[in-house]
Amino acid sequence: MSATAARSPAATEVDEWLERFGEALEKDDAGGAAELFAPESYWHDLVAFTWNIRTVEGRDGIKDMLEHTLAHVKPRDWRATEEPEVADGVTSAWIAFETETGRGSGHLRLIDGQAWTLLTTLDELKGHEQGLGPRRPKGVVHGANPERLTWLEDRQREAEELGHTVQPYVVIVGGGQGGIALGARLRQLRVPTIIVERNPRPGDSWRNRYKSLCLHDPVWYDHLPYVKFPPNWPVFSPKDKIADWLEMYARVMELNYWGSTIAKRARYDADAGEWILVVERDGWELTLRPKQLVMATGMSGRPHTPQFPGMERFNGDQHHSSEHPGPGAYRGKRAVVIGSNNSAHDICAALWDHGADVTMVQRSSTHVVRSDTLMEIALGALYSEEAVAAGMTTEKADLTFASLPYRILAGLQVPVYEQIRERDADFYARLEAAGFQHDWGEDGSGLFMKYLRRASGYYIDVGASELVASGKIKLQPGQVDHLTEDAVVMADGTELPADLVVYATGYDSMNGFVADLISQEVADKVGKVWGLGSDTTKDPGPWEGEQRNMWKPTQQEALWFHGGNLHQSRHYSLYLALQLKARAEGIDTPVYGLQEVHHTR
Ligand SMILES: Cc1cc2nc3c(=O)[nH]c(=O)nc-3n(C[C@H](O)[C@H](O)[C@H](O)COP(=O)(O)OP(=O)(O)OC[C@H]3O[C@@H](n4cnc5c(N)ncnc54)[C@H](O)[C@@H]3O)c2cc1C
């Protein structure tokens, strides 16, 4: 805009609000600042104010948070960074601000001059900025120096020293996409880090999954930090292709990635303020002493296999879906797949393609959405080719998403799924006519809320539903009672003859890994990982407001969890990395609203 151009009423509204807000904050007037919010209002803070990931609600919640944080955060210089938008009576603006320690940005929604939602994110720490763009490293030191190390020699020196003569500040346990993305962020922030991974190569956690697997999320949603997929990348990455990308990424991002290394046991030495972590590397035990330990062991990493009487007698093959080798060996065989969510559908379809006789056992209802519909109606505005063409960036899409507090997200999702229900009415009618038990989530909020609440209970349809609807994949409702030598027997007595049984029965909470690695006591101390406390199936209340334990301080000092899908891993790795960097630099990080533990699993 030129200096003489008239400011829009929306820009004036936002500027005036920010000015009053900034003045109240500078005067330490928590109550006055809170009064600028609507009675129903939400402030989602990613590390900038709280050194935590936290949503506070209503004027009282906001006032309390400010009373505890203002004195040390010292926020200032609030400004809008773009022309605000107005839709349906809501004025939305992208904003920026500073604190004593960092620079932040965010998003504001005003209704009738009062704030309805505010997002604040810490983007960088002053004096510890990432070497990006204008700050990129030079890569070479000109001039004469007989002691000069080449880039390669320097990398080799680092690899020889780190973990041996020099201790890493952070160890990340698990080198899947989560550990790799966080490792890349920490590398840019110059935090000495080792990633330990049981498998030999980056990407192996995808390679080891069933043969037919392709990502369920489209490419626009899946970018890693710093390095975007090229424009010829397929919409849905085949699993071995994404694995190769991760391997390439780990190498070019210069990660200290210890493959074929198992984290075996760990204990926190509170006096020394460090972990004593024993790892087995190439058959040798080695002790690492990092100050911070991050579990990036995967939400889909600890298989949950139910125990049925007679399993030990069964003569055929049986395994959890995570160990399913693919359909190759099962042509002409009878396969029973227990479960009816994503993995079950994918595995059933691949087995059917390869000439197996397939039965899916549906134990409870499942939410199904056709992939095309999901992309168009649910994701398209933020993550699609059209969104990119309209100027949407990955970072802005992630922040737009983060600007919607979880408390209101479910309500906003309901109409999306009503639209999907209407659009694909024939599809759902055929599926239900085949006896498939279908649901839309307990409050009709659909797939994404199921993911956030319990990370299960749905299938993104890429073709298996048609096989179910047409009866090509047979459907067996009910509960399994026991197995015999050659069959699965249901509670109603129905026998399902089987040469293969696949338990597509999901995964356990990530704190189970803590029990294995550290102790049951510490696993119980940090409690359940994932879920919002929505008081729906597998996500018991009370309301948490954020994902339990993810990307933020836990009840165990210096223990963190990282992971989620590619979007979450990309987005939240920044905020976790900044929390770790601040600690590495000795910056004071008083945590507001450390989560309480209500459930141990
Ligand atoms: C069938 C299926 C389909 C999926 N589709 C998608 C999708 O389309 N998009 C998406 O974003 N997500 C998808 N997911 C979710 C997927 O699990 C995660 O997105 C992704 O794998 C999580 O990455 P992660 O790094 O958190 O965990 P993982 O990839 O599970 O990596 C964890 C790593 O920790 C290692 N590890 C565990 N314990 C130790 C130890 N003690 N010592 C050393 N190493 C250890 C494991 O070997 C593993 O490599 C899918 C999951 C499944 C099962």
XYZ file of N, CA, C and O in Angstrom, residues 169-246:
312
model
N 23.843 -32.519 23.373
C 22.914 -31.875 24.307
C 21.570 -32.611 24.281
O 20.914 -32.745 25.295
N 21.196 -33.076 23.085
C 19.919 -33.783 22.927
C 20.183 -35.156 22.310
O 20.980 -35.266 21.380
N 19.499 -36.167 22.823
C 19.398 -37.430 22.080
C 17.927 -37.635 21.726
O 17.043 -37.493 22.577
N 17.705 -37.918 20.456
C 16.359 -38.246 19.987
C 16.318 -39.755 19.807
O 17.109 -40.310 19.042
N 15.407 -40.403 20.518
C 15.257 -41.851 20.350
C 14.207 -42.076 19.272
O 13.048 -41.705 19.438
N 14.603 -42.658 18.167
C 13.697 -42.890 17.048
C 14.042 -41.989 15.879
O 13.975 -40.752 15.991
N 14.438 -42.604 14.799
C 14.828 -41.841 13.614
C 13.859 -42.043 12.466
O 14.265 -42.234 11.319
N 12.567 -42.020 12.769
C 11.550 -41.972 11.712
C 11.421 -40.528 11.246
O 12.284 -39.685 11.538
N 10.339 -40.231 10.554
C 10.181 -38.865 10.036
C 10.182 -37.815 11.160
O 10.656 -36.692 10.973
N 9.661 -38.208 12.333
C 9.600 -37.278 13.454
C 10.993 -36.934 13.953
O 11.367 -35.757 14.050
N 11.766 -37.953 14.272
C 13.121 -37.725 14.768
C 13.956 -36.972 13.748
O 14.758 -36.092 14.103
N 13.758 -37.292 12.487
C 14.541 -36.650 11.427
C 14.186 -35.161 11.316
O 15.070 -34.302 11.227
N 12.897 -34.841 11.332
C 12.487 -33.425 11.212
C 12.994 -32.614 12.403
O 13.518 -31.508 12.242
N 12.866 -33.172 13.600
C 13.353 -32.454 14.782
C 14.871 -32.319 14.722
O 15.426 -31.262 15.056
N 15.541 -33.379 14.278
C 16.999 -33.326 14.146
C 17.426 -32.211 13.200
O 18.405 -31.498 13.457
N 16.671 -32.032 12.119
C 17.010 -30.980 11.149
C 16.842 -29.597 11.781
O 17.674 -28.706 11.595
N 15.774 -29.411 12.537
C 15.558 -28.113 13.209
C 16.702 -27.839 14.193
O 17.229 -26.729 14.262
N 17.058 -28.844 14.978
C 18.098 -28.639 15.983
C 19.444 -28.371 15.326
O 20.262 -27.607 15.836
N 19.663 -28.989 14.177
C 20.908 -28.747 13.441
C 21.003 -27.271 13.044
O 22.036 -26.632 13.192
N 19.882 -26.734 12.537
C 19.895 -25.319 12.130
C 20.090 -24.403 13.329
O 20.582 -23.296 13.197
N 19.666 -24.893 14.493
C 19.810 -24.082 15.709
C 21.125 -24.372 16.437
O 21.356 -23.875 17.536
N 21.954 -25.184 15.825
C 23.292 -25.491 16.349
C 23.223 -26.123 17.757
O 23.997 -25.794 18.660
N 22.280 -27.051 17.915
C 22.186 -27.811 19.167
C 22.766 -29.200 18.892
O 22.207 -29.951 18.079
N 23.868 -29.574 19.542
C 24.483 -30.880 19.271
C 23.518 -32.027 19.590
O 23.056 -32.161 20.726
N 23.215 -32.802 18.588
C 22.139 -33.798 18.697
C 22.550 -35.109 18.038
O 23.174 -35.107 16.975
N 22.174 -36.210 18.676
C 22.311 -37.525 18.030
C 20.917 -38.144 17.936
O 20.138 -38.094 18.895
N 20.620 -38.710 16.780
C 19.382 -39.479 16.603
C 19.771 -40.948 16.660
O 20.641 -41.388 15.894
N 19.164 -41.706 17.581
C 19.455 -43.143 17.606
C 18.265 -43.904 17.039
O 17.108 -43.645 17.395
N 18.536 -44.799 16.140
C 17.481 -45.520 15.430
C 17.853 -47.007 15.329
O 18.929 -47.362 14.880
N 16.892 -47.811 15.717
C 17.070 -49.263 15.718
C 17.364 -49.810 14.318
O 18.212 -50.676 14.135
N 16.645 -49.289 13.334
C 16.815 -49.780 11.960
C 18.108 -49.249 11.357
O 18.599 -48.196 11.751
N 18.627 -49.920 10.334
C 19.886 -49.452 9.758
C 19.792 -48.080 9.085
O 20.675 -47.246 9.271
N 18.726 -47.826 8.313
C 18.735 -46.626 7.465
C 17.545 -45.702 7.745
O 16.444 -46.174 8.031
N 17.763 -44.384 7.595
C 16.605 -43.480 7.669
C 15.557 -43.925 6.647
O 15.906 -44.300 5.527
N 14.301 -43.891 7.028
C 13.234 -44.295 6.110
C 12.799 -45.739 6.310
O 11.758 -46.161 5.803
N 13.572 -46.498 7.112
C 13.240 -47.918 7.263
C 11.899 -48.145 7.945
O 11.256 -49.168 7.713
N 11.462 -47.200 8.801
C 10.172 -47.456 9.469
C 9.055 -47.460 8.427
O 8.046 -48.148 8.590
N 9.224 -46.705 7.312
C 8.252 -46.807 6.210
C 8.544 -48.045 5.367
O 7.627 -48.778 4.999
N 9.810 -48.306 5.062
C 10.130 -49.473 4.215
C 9.578 -50.758 4.817
O 9.122 -51.649 4.106
N 9.624 -50.853 6.163
C 9.227 -52.102 6.815
C 7.718 -52.309 6.851
O 7.246 -53.342 7.299
N 6.938 -51.339 6.417
C 5.480 -51.507 6.468
C 4.986 -52.277 5.247
O 5.735 -52.476 4.293
N 3.712 -52.668 5.278
C 3.193 -53.549 4.224
C 3.362 -52.932 2.842
O 3.249 -51.726 2.651
N 3.612 -53.857 1.905
C 4.065 -53.517 0.556
C 3.198 -52.511 -0.200
O 3.687 -51.699 -0.970
N 1.890 -52.599 0.018
C 0.985 -51.800 -0.814
C 0.832 -50.365 -0.305
O 0.156 -49.551 -0.927
N 1.447 -50.045 0.828
C 1.156 -48.763 1.497
C 1.639 -47.542 0.711
O 2.766 -47.482 0.237
N 0.746 -46.595 0.555
C 1.097 -45.256 0.079
C 0.615 -44.281 1.158
O -0.346 -44.590 1.865
N 1.244 -43.112 1.257
C 0.765 -42.129 2.229
C -0.718 -41.858 2.000
O -1.174 -41.849 0.867
N -1.423 -41.639 3.087
C -2.841 -41.321 2.961
C -3.053 -39.819 2.787
O -4.103 -39.371 2.366
N -2.046 -39.059 3.167
C -2.154 -37.594 3.053
C -1.456 -37.126 1.778
O -0.431 -37.690 1.391
N -1.972 -36.050 1.158
C -1.391 -35.592 -0.105
C -0.112 -34.787 0.098
O 0.145 -34.268 1.183
N 0.645 -34.654 -0.954
C 1.999 -34.089 -0.910
C 2.057 -32.700 -0.267
O 2.998 -32.388 0.471
N 1.028 -31.867 -0.509
C 1.060 -30.490 0.014
C 1.061 -30.468 1.536
O 1.442 -29.493 2.156
N 0.575 -31.542 2.122
C 0.440 -31.656 3.572
C 1.712 -32.239 4.191
O 1.903 -32.170 5.389
N 2.582 -32.797 3.346
C 3.625 -33.692 3.849
C 5.037 -33.120 3.850
O 5.964 -33.820 4.250
N 5.225 -31.878 3.345
C 6.589 -31.350 3.240
C 7.342 -31.457 4.565
O 6.762 -31.287 5.632
N 8.645 -31.683 4.474
C 9.501 -31.638 5.652
C 9.984 -30.196 5.844
O 9.915 -29.389 4.909
N 10.514 -29.874 7.029
C 11.053 -28.517 7.201
C 12.189 -28.261 6.208
O 12.967 -29.175 5.914
N 12.272 -27.077 5.730
C 13.364 -26.552 4.882
C 13.383 -27.069 3.441
O 13.713 -26.324 2.529
N 13.117 -28.348 3.229
C 13.253 -28.907 1.876
C 11.884 -29.394 1.414
O 11.364 -30.388 1.938
N 11.313 -28.694 0.451
C 9.974 -29.091 -0.035
C 10.098 -30.191 -1.080
O 11.112 -30.282 -1.788
N 9.075 -30.982 -1.229
C 9.059 -31.961 -2.319
C 9.078 -31.210 -3.648
O 8.471 -30.145 -3.773
N 9.744 -31.767 -4.652
C 9.770 -31.090 -5.954
C 8.401 -31.176 -6.632
O 7.563 -32.004 -6.243
N 8.172 -30.340 -7.673
C 6.830 -30.278 -8.266
C 6.416 -31.546 -9.009
O 5.246 -31.706 -9.328
N 7.353 -32.442 -9.258
C 6.971 -33.694 -9.920
C 6.675 -34.806 -8.918
O 6.478 -35.954 -9.294
N 6.676 -34.474 -7.648
C 6.458 -35.509 -6.620
C 5.000 -35.980 -6.674
O 4.094 -35.155 -6.816
N 4.745 -37.279 -6.570
C 3.352 -37.735 -6.670
C 2.486 -37.213 -5.516
O 3.008 -36.912 -4.444
N 1.198 -37.142 -5.785
C 0.278 -36.659 -4.744
C 0.355 -37.562 -3.515
O 0.451 -37.097 -2.386
N 0.326 -38.867 -3.748
C 0.411 -39.820 -2.627
C 1.705 -40.615 -2.747
O 1.831 -41.448 -3.646
N 2.628 -40.361 -1.856
C 3.937 -41.024 -1.930
C 3.837 -42.507 -1.638
O 3.364 -42.881 -0.571
N 4.348 -43.354 -2.524
C 4.509 -44.757 -2.136
C 5.499 -44.844 -0.971
O 6.412 -44.023 -0.867
N 5.297 -45.833 -0.107
C 6.069 -45.857 1.149
C 7.572 -45.933 0.919
O 8.354 -45.307 1.640
N 8.023 -46.673 -0.121
C 9.469 -46.802 -0.323
C 10.067 -45.521 -0.907
O 11.253 -45.250 -0.754
N 9.204 -44.748 -1.567
C 9.677 -43.483 -2.130
C 9.848 -42.446 -1.015
O 10.847 -41.721 -0.993
N 8.898 -42.419 -0.100
C 9.042 -41.465 1.011
C 10.246 -41.877 1.869
O 10.975 -41.035 2.417
N 10.474 -43.184 1.960
C 11.637 -43.672 2.729
C 12.932 -43.166 2.104
O 13.830 -42.680 2.809
N 13.028 -43.230 0.782
C 14.246 -42.742 0.113
C 14.410 -41.236 0.314
O 15.513 -40.729 0.475
N 13.285 -40.524 0.305
C 13.341 -39.071 0.525
C 13.894 -38.777 1.925
O 14.746 -37.901 2.110
N 13.415 -39.530 2.900
C 13.881 -39.319 4.279
C 15.376 -39.620 4.389
O 16.115 -38.928 5.097
